[in-house]
Short mmCIF file of C-alpha atoms and ligand atoms in Angstrom, two decimals:
data_model
loop_
_atom_site.label_atom_id
_atom_site.label_comp_id
_atom_site.label_asym_id
_atom_site.label_seq_id
_atom_site.Cartn_x
_atom_site.Cartn_y
_atom_site.Cartn_z
CA MET Y 1 -53.09 -51.66 83.90
CA THR Y 2 -49.96 -53.00 84.35
CA ALA Y 3 -48.08 -56.41 83.06
CA PRO Y 4 -49.36 -59.08 85.23
CA LEU Y 5 -46.74 -60.43 88.19
CA ALA Y 6 -48.02 -63.78 87.08
CA ALA Y 7 -49.97 -65.27 83.96
CA GLY Y 8 -51.21 -69.12 85.19
CA ARG Y 9 -53.92 -71.30 82.95
CA ASP Y 10 -56.91 -69.62 84.50
CA ALA Y 11 -55.92 -66.29 85.53
CA ASP Y 12 -53.77 -63.22 85.73
CA VAL Y 13 -52.16 -61.63 88.85
CA PHE Y 14 -51.67 -57.91 88.74
CA ALA Y 15 -50.00 -55.90 91.53
CA LEU Y 16 -52.45 -53.02 92.45
CA ASP Y 17 -50.28 -51.34 94.95
CA ASP Y 18 -47.64 -52.09 97.58
CA HIS Y 19 -50.28 -53.67 99.30
CA ARG Y 20 -52.60 -55.16 97.17
CA VAL Y 21 -52.75 -57.52 94.05
CA LEU Y 22 -55.78 -58.47 91.78
CA ARG Y 23 -56.40 -62.12 90.64
CA ARG Y 24 -58.61 -61.93 87.78
CA TYR Y 25 -60.06 -65.24 85.64
CA ARG Y 26 -60.15 -64.78 81.88
CA ASN Y 27 -62.90 -66.83 81.58
CA PRO Y 28 -66.16 -66.29 83.69
CA GLN Y 29 -65.62 -67.95 87.11
CA ASP Y 30 -67.11 -66.76 90.50
CA THR Y 31 -64.28 -66.04 92.70
CA ALA Y 32 -66.85 -66.41 96.05
CA PRO Y 33 -66.39 -69.54 96.75
CA GLU Y 34 -62.93 -69.23 97.21
CA ALA Y 35 -62.64 -66.04 98.79
CA ALA Y 36 -65.32 -67.58 101.69
CA ALA Y 37 -62.64 -70.35 102.01
CA MET Y 38 -60.58 -68.05 102.35
CA ALA Y 39 -62.17 -65.89 105.07
CA HIS Y 40 -63.20 -69.27 106.79
CA ALA Y 41 -59.11 -70.01 106.75
CA ALA Y 42 -58.00 -66.60 108.00
CA GLU Y 43 -60.92 -66.28 110.75
CA HIS Y 44 -59.39 -69.99 112.43
CA GLY Y 45 -55.89 -68.29 111.97
CA PHE Y 46 -54.18 -70.65 109.09
CA PRO Y 47 -52.11 -68.45 107.05
CA VAL Y 48 -53.94 -67.10 103.76
CA PRO Y 49 -53.41 -63.74 102.17
CA GLY Y 50 -56.39 -61.37 103.45
CA VAL Y 51 -59.16 -60.51 101.20
CA TYR Y 52 -60.39 -57.12 100.27
CA ARG Y 53 -63.23 -57.67 97.46
CA ALA Y 54 -64.29 -60.93 95.48
CA GLU Y 55 -66.64 -59.66 92.93
CA GLY Y 56 -67.27 -61.74 89.62
CA GLY Y 57 -63.95 -63.38 88.15
CA GLU Y 58 -61.94 -60.59 90.40
CA LEU Y 59 -60.31 -61.29 93.77
CA GLU Y 60 -58.29 -58.46 95.50
CA MET Y 61 -56.33 -59.51 98.10
CA GLU Y 62 -53.26 -59.00 100.52
CA ARG Y 63 -50.28 -59.01 98.38
CA LEU Y 64 -47.31 -61.13 99.89
CA TYR Y 65 -43.90 -61.39 99.50
CA GLY Y 66 -41.11 -63.88 99.27
CA PRO Y 67 -40.42 -66.76 97.00
CA THR Y 68 -42.61 -69.74 96.41
CA MET Y 69 -41.52 -73.36 98.03
CA LEU Y 70 -40.84 -74.04 94.81
CA ASP Y 71 -38.68 -71.61 93.93
CA ALA Y 72 -36.93 -71.90 97.04
CA CYS Y 73 -36.18 -75.32 96.19
CA LEU Y 74 -35.18 -74.63 92.47
CA ASP Y 75 -32.66 -72.14 94.10
CA GLY Y 76 -31.40 -74.48 97.06
CA ARG Y 77 -32.73 -72.58 99.54
CA MET Y 78 -34.97 -75.21 100.71
CA THR Y 79 -34.85 -79.02 100.53
CA PRO Y 80 -37.40 -81.46 99.23
CA GLU Y 81 -37.41 -82.78 102.72
CA GLY Y 82 -38.38 -79.17 104.11
CA ALA Y 83 -40.75 -78.52 101.43
CA ALA Y 84 -42.54 -82.04 102.20
CA ARG Y 85 -42.55 -81.26 105.85
CA THR Y 86 -43.92 -77.97 105.31
CA LEU Y 87 -46.98 -78.97 103.27
CA ALA Y 88 -47.82 -82.02 105.27
CA GLU Y 89 -47.98 -79.49 108.40
CA LEU Y 90 -49.93 -76.31 106.55
CA HIS Y 91 -52.47 -79.84 105.90
CA GLU Y 92 -52.39 -81.08 109.10
CA ARG Y 93 -53.47 -77.70 110.29
CA LEU Y 94 -55.78 -76.85 107.80
CA HIS Y 95 -57.94 -80.06 108.47
CA ALA Y 96 -57.84 -79.13 112.22
CA LEU Y 97 -59.86 -76.09 111.64
CA PRO Y 98 -63.55 -76.32 112.32
CA PRO Y 99 -65.65 -77.43 109.86
CA ARG Y 100 -67.63 -74.95 107.98
CA SER Y 101 -70.49 -77.72 107.24
CA GLY Y 102 -71.47 -81.26 108.11
CA GLU Y 103 -69.44 -82.36 104.90
CA GLY Y 104 -66.19 -82.74 106.16
CA ARG Y 105 -63.26 -80.19 106.61
CA LEU Y 106 -62.12 -77.55 104.65
CA LEU Y 107 -59.85 -78.67 101.86
CA HIS Y 108 -57.37 -76.51 99.56
CA MET Y 109 -57.45 -79.76 96.92
CA ASP Y 110 -54.41 -77.87 94.92
CA LEU Y 111 -51.53 -77.69 97.77
CA HIS Y 112 -48.31 -78.14 96.10
CA PRO Y 113 -45.07 -75.87 96.21
CA GLY Y 114 -45.94 -73.43 93.87
CA ASN Y 115 -48.71 -72.61 95.95
CA VAL Y 116 -47.08 -71.93 99.24
CA VAL Y 117 -45.32 -68.26 99.50
CA LEU Y 118 -42.24 -68.21 102.00
CA ALA Y 119 -43.49 -64.87 103.48
CA PRO Y 120 -41.69 -62.69 105.96
CA GLN Y 121 -44.60 -63.91 108.54
CA GLY Y 122 -44.22 -68.15 107.56
CA PRO Y 123 -45.25 -69.93 104.82
CA VAL Y 124 -49.15 -68.46 103.16
CA VAL Y 125 -51.30 -70.48 101.11
CA ILE Y 126 -52.49 -69.40 97.67
CA ASP Y 127 -54.54 -70.48 95.00
CA TRP Y 128 -57.84 -71.62 96.90
CA THR Y 129 -59.81 -71.99 93.06
CA ASN Y 130 -60.47 -75.58 93.87
CA ALA Y 131 -61.07 -75.31 97.99
CA ARG Y 132 -64.27 -77.59 98.97
CA ASP Y 133 -65.22 -79.27 101.78
CA GLY Y 134 -64.64 -82.96 102.35
CA ASP Y 135 -62.31 -86.00 104.16
CA PRO Y 136 -58.88 -84.56 104.58
CA ASP Y 137 -57.71 -87.90 102.57
CA LEU Y 138 -58.79 -86.36 99.57
CA ASP Y 139 -56.41 -83.49 100.02
CA LEU Y 140 -53.63 -85.67 101.03
CA ALA Y 141 -54.13 -87.83 97.57
CA VAL Y 142 -54.33 -84.62 95.62
CA THR Y 143 -50.85 -83.17 96.67
CA ALA Y 144 -49.44 -86.72 96.86
CA LEU Y 145 -50.83 -87.62 93.23
CA LEU Y 146 -49.93 -84.03 91.96
CA LEU Y 147 -45.55 -84.88 93.25
CA ALA Y 148 -46.43 -88.12 91.49
CA LEU Y 149 -46.84 -86.97 88.45
CA ILE Y 150 -44.83 -84.16 87.98
CA GLY Y 151 -42.14 -86.78 89.49
CA GLN Y 152 -42.53 -89.02 86.49
CA SER Y 153 -43.04 -86.46 83.99
CA GLY Y 154 -41.92 -82.53 84.96
CA PRO Y 155 -39.17 -81.19 83.56
CA PRO Y 156 -35.59 -82.88 84.81
CA PRO Y 157 -35.43 -80.04 87.86
CA LEU Y 158 -38.50 -80.20 88.96
CA ALA Y 159 -39.28 -84.11 88.27
CA ALA Y 160 -36.08 -84.28 90.80
CA LEU Y 161 -37.46 -82.18 93.43
CA ALA Y 162 -41.18 -83.61 93.07
CA GLY Y 163 -39.66 -87.10 92.97
CA ALA Y 164 -37.66 -86.87 96.17
CA CYS Y 165 -40.81 -84.92 97.60
CA LEU Y 166 -43.20 -87.49 97.80
CA PRO Y 167 -41.67 -90.17 100.17
CA HIS Y 168 -41.39 -87.22 102.67
CA TYR Y 169 -44.42 -85.71 102.63
CA VAL Y 170 -45.99 -89.10 102.58
CA GLY Y 171 -43.83 -89.92 105.32
CA HIS Y 172 -45.06 -86.44 107.68
CA VAL Y 173 -48.61 -86.55 107.17
CA THR Y 174 -50.77 -88.81 109.40
CA GLY Y 175 -53.70 -89.67 106.94
CA ASP Y 176 -53.57 -91.68 104.27
CA PRO Y 177 -52.70 -90.42 100.90
CA ALA Y 178 -53.85 -93.27 98.87
CA ARG Y 179 -56.62 -94.27 100.08
CA LEU Y 180 -59.04 -92.04 98.10
CA VAL Y 181 -56.30 -91.32 95.16
CA ASP Y 182 -58.55 -93.27 92.76
CA GLU Y 183 -61.18 -90.54 93.57
CA VAL Y 184 -58.87 -87.90 92.54
CA VAL Y 185 -57.58 -89.58 89.41
CA ALA Y 186 -61.42 -89.81 88.54
CA LEU Y 187 -61.77 -85.90 89.18
CA ARG Y 188 -58.64 -85.08 87.39
CA GLY Y 189 -59.58 -87.41 84.44
CA ALA Y 190 -62.93 -85.58 83.98
CA ASP Y 191 -61.02 -82.29 83.56
CA PRO Y 192 -61.93 -80.94 79.81
CA ASN Y 193 -58.35 -79.20 80.15
CA LEU Y 194 -56.71 -82.18 80.64
CA GLY Y 195 -54.12 -83.25 78.00
CA ALA Y 196 -54.12 -86.94 76.89
CA GLY Y 197 -50.53 -86.85 77.87
CA GLU Y 198 -51.54 -86.03 81.71
CA LEU Y 199 -54.32 -88.45 81.40
CA SER Y 200 -52.14 -91.78 80.26
CA LEU Y 201 -50.03 -90.82 83.24
CA LEU Y 202 -52.52 -90.76 86.11
CA PRO Y 203 -52.71 -94.53 86.57
CA ARG Y 204 -48.84 -95.07 86.82
CA ALA Y 205 -48.99 -91.59 89.45
CA ALA Y 206 -51.42 -93.14 91.32
CA ASP Y 207 -49.66 -96.39 91.85
CA LEU Y 208 -46.54 -94.33 92.45
CA VAL Y 209 -48.86 -92.93 95.54
CA ARG Y 210 -49.70 -96.55 96.77
CA ARG Y 211 -46.15 -97.43 96.77
CA ALA Y 212 -44.82 -94.62 98.88
CA VAL Y 213 -47.52 -95.49 101.51
CA ASP Y 214 -46.71 -99.14 101.67
CA ALA Y 215 -43.20 -97.94 102.11
CA ARG Y 216 -44.14 -95.83 105.05
CA ALA Y 217 -46.29 -98.74 106.38
CA LYS Y 218 -43.21 -101.07 106.51
CA ASP Y 219 -40.57 -98.30 107.74
CA ALA Y 220 -43.35 -98.00 110.25
CA ARG Y 221 -43.13 -101.87 111.01
CA ALA Y 222 -39.44 -102.06 110.85
N1 ADP A 301 -51.55 -62.87 97.26
C1 ADP A 301 -50.50 -62.19 96.59
N2 ADP A 301 -49.28 -61.53 96.34
C2 ADP A 301 -48.32 -61.51 95.64
N3 ADP A 301 -48.28 -62.65 94.71
C3 ADP A 301 -49.02 -63.17 94.60
C4 ADP A 301 -49.88 -63.64 95.68
N4 ADP A 301 -51.12 -64.51 94.46
C5 ADP A 301 -50.34 -65.10 93.72
N5 ADP A 301 -49.59 -64.18 93.43
C6 ADP A 301 -48.48 -64.19 92.37
O1 ADP A 301 -49.15 -65.35 91.22
C7 ADP A 301 -48.69 -66.36 91.01
C8 ADP A 301 -49.85 -67.33 90.48
O2 ADP A 301 -50.91 -67.49 91.44
P1 ADP A 301 -52.23 -68.33 91.79
O3 ADP A 301 -53.14 -68.03 92.92
O4 ADP A 301 -51.21 -69.68 92.35
O5 ADP A 301 -52.42 -68.88 90.57
P2 ADP A 301 -52.36 -69.92 88.81
O6 ADP A 301 -51.67 -71.02 89.83
O7 ADP A 301 -53.93 -70.35 89.01
O8 ADP A 301 -51.44 -69.37 88.21
C9 ADP A 301 -47.96 -66.95 92.03
O9 ADP A 301 -46.99 -67.73 91.91
C10 ADP A 301 -47.76 -65.37 92.56
O10 ADP A 301 -46.30 -65.72 92.14
MG1 MG A 302 -51.25 -71.55 92.01
#
């Protein structure tokens, strides 16, 4: 097979032809749950790549063209506020879909600017590995915590972007990104792949999220 289009921590993404890519886990992991989440989203008009095949660790899907929102921010085509607004809108839309079960709404659980492709048809959400059902505030807490973490410890251009994105994201969502942030800290803290570095940053990142939500409340009262 040709060189991957992208190589992430857990999976490689290969172009199969002009219309299809293959996302393949390097370690045994079943793609059926993420394919099911993507199918539910697609069925209700939420922008995801179409899934052609999900078997074991392999997911064959529609090939998207366009930069990720992260790339667009880094090269100045998109502002951190624009990215924050798009993330907030995508979350609002996702959480408004009909539930799949009695266990809350479909959550993406990893929505950040690197997981949104600015395709010609509009923003499309990729990387549904962590998708599950639950309380929408949990999804908001994940995004806010990721922005806070990168804002405090990412390489300089990323840190500046994420730091600028966080208050706008919190300002645009209608739910509460701080309410369940400690639950997200516990979930991330239990990840065996997490280095000691990130582990020690989690409490301060959670505080940044709480402060951003407090600032939003103050702005609303002013
Ligand atoms: N459907 C797709 N079409 C085109 N490129 C894709 C597609 N899905 C993923 N990619 C590419 O692969 C990269 C990583 O994909 P992603 O699913 O976010 O995996 P991870 O973050 O785990 O490495 C993306 O940033 C994008 O460049
Ligand atoms: Mg990703």
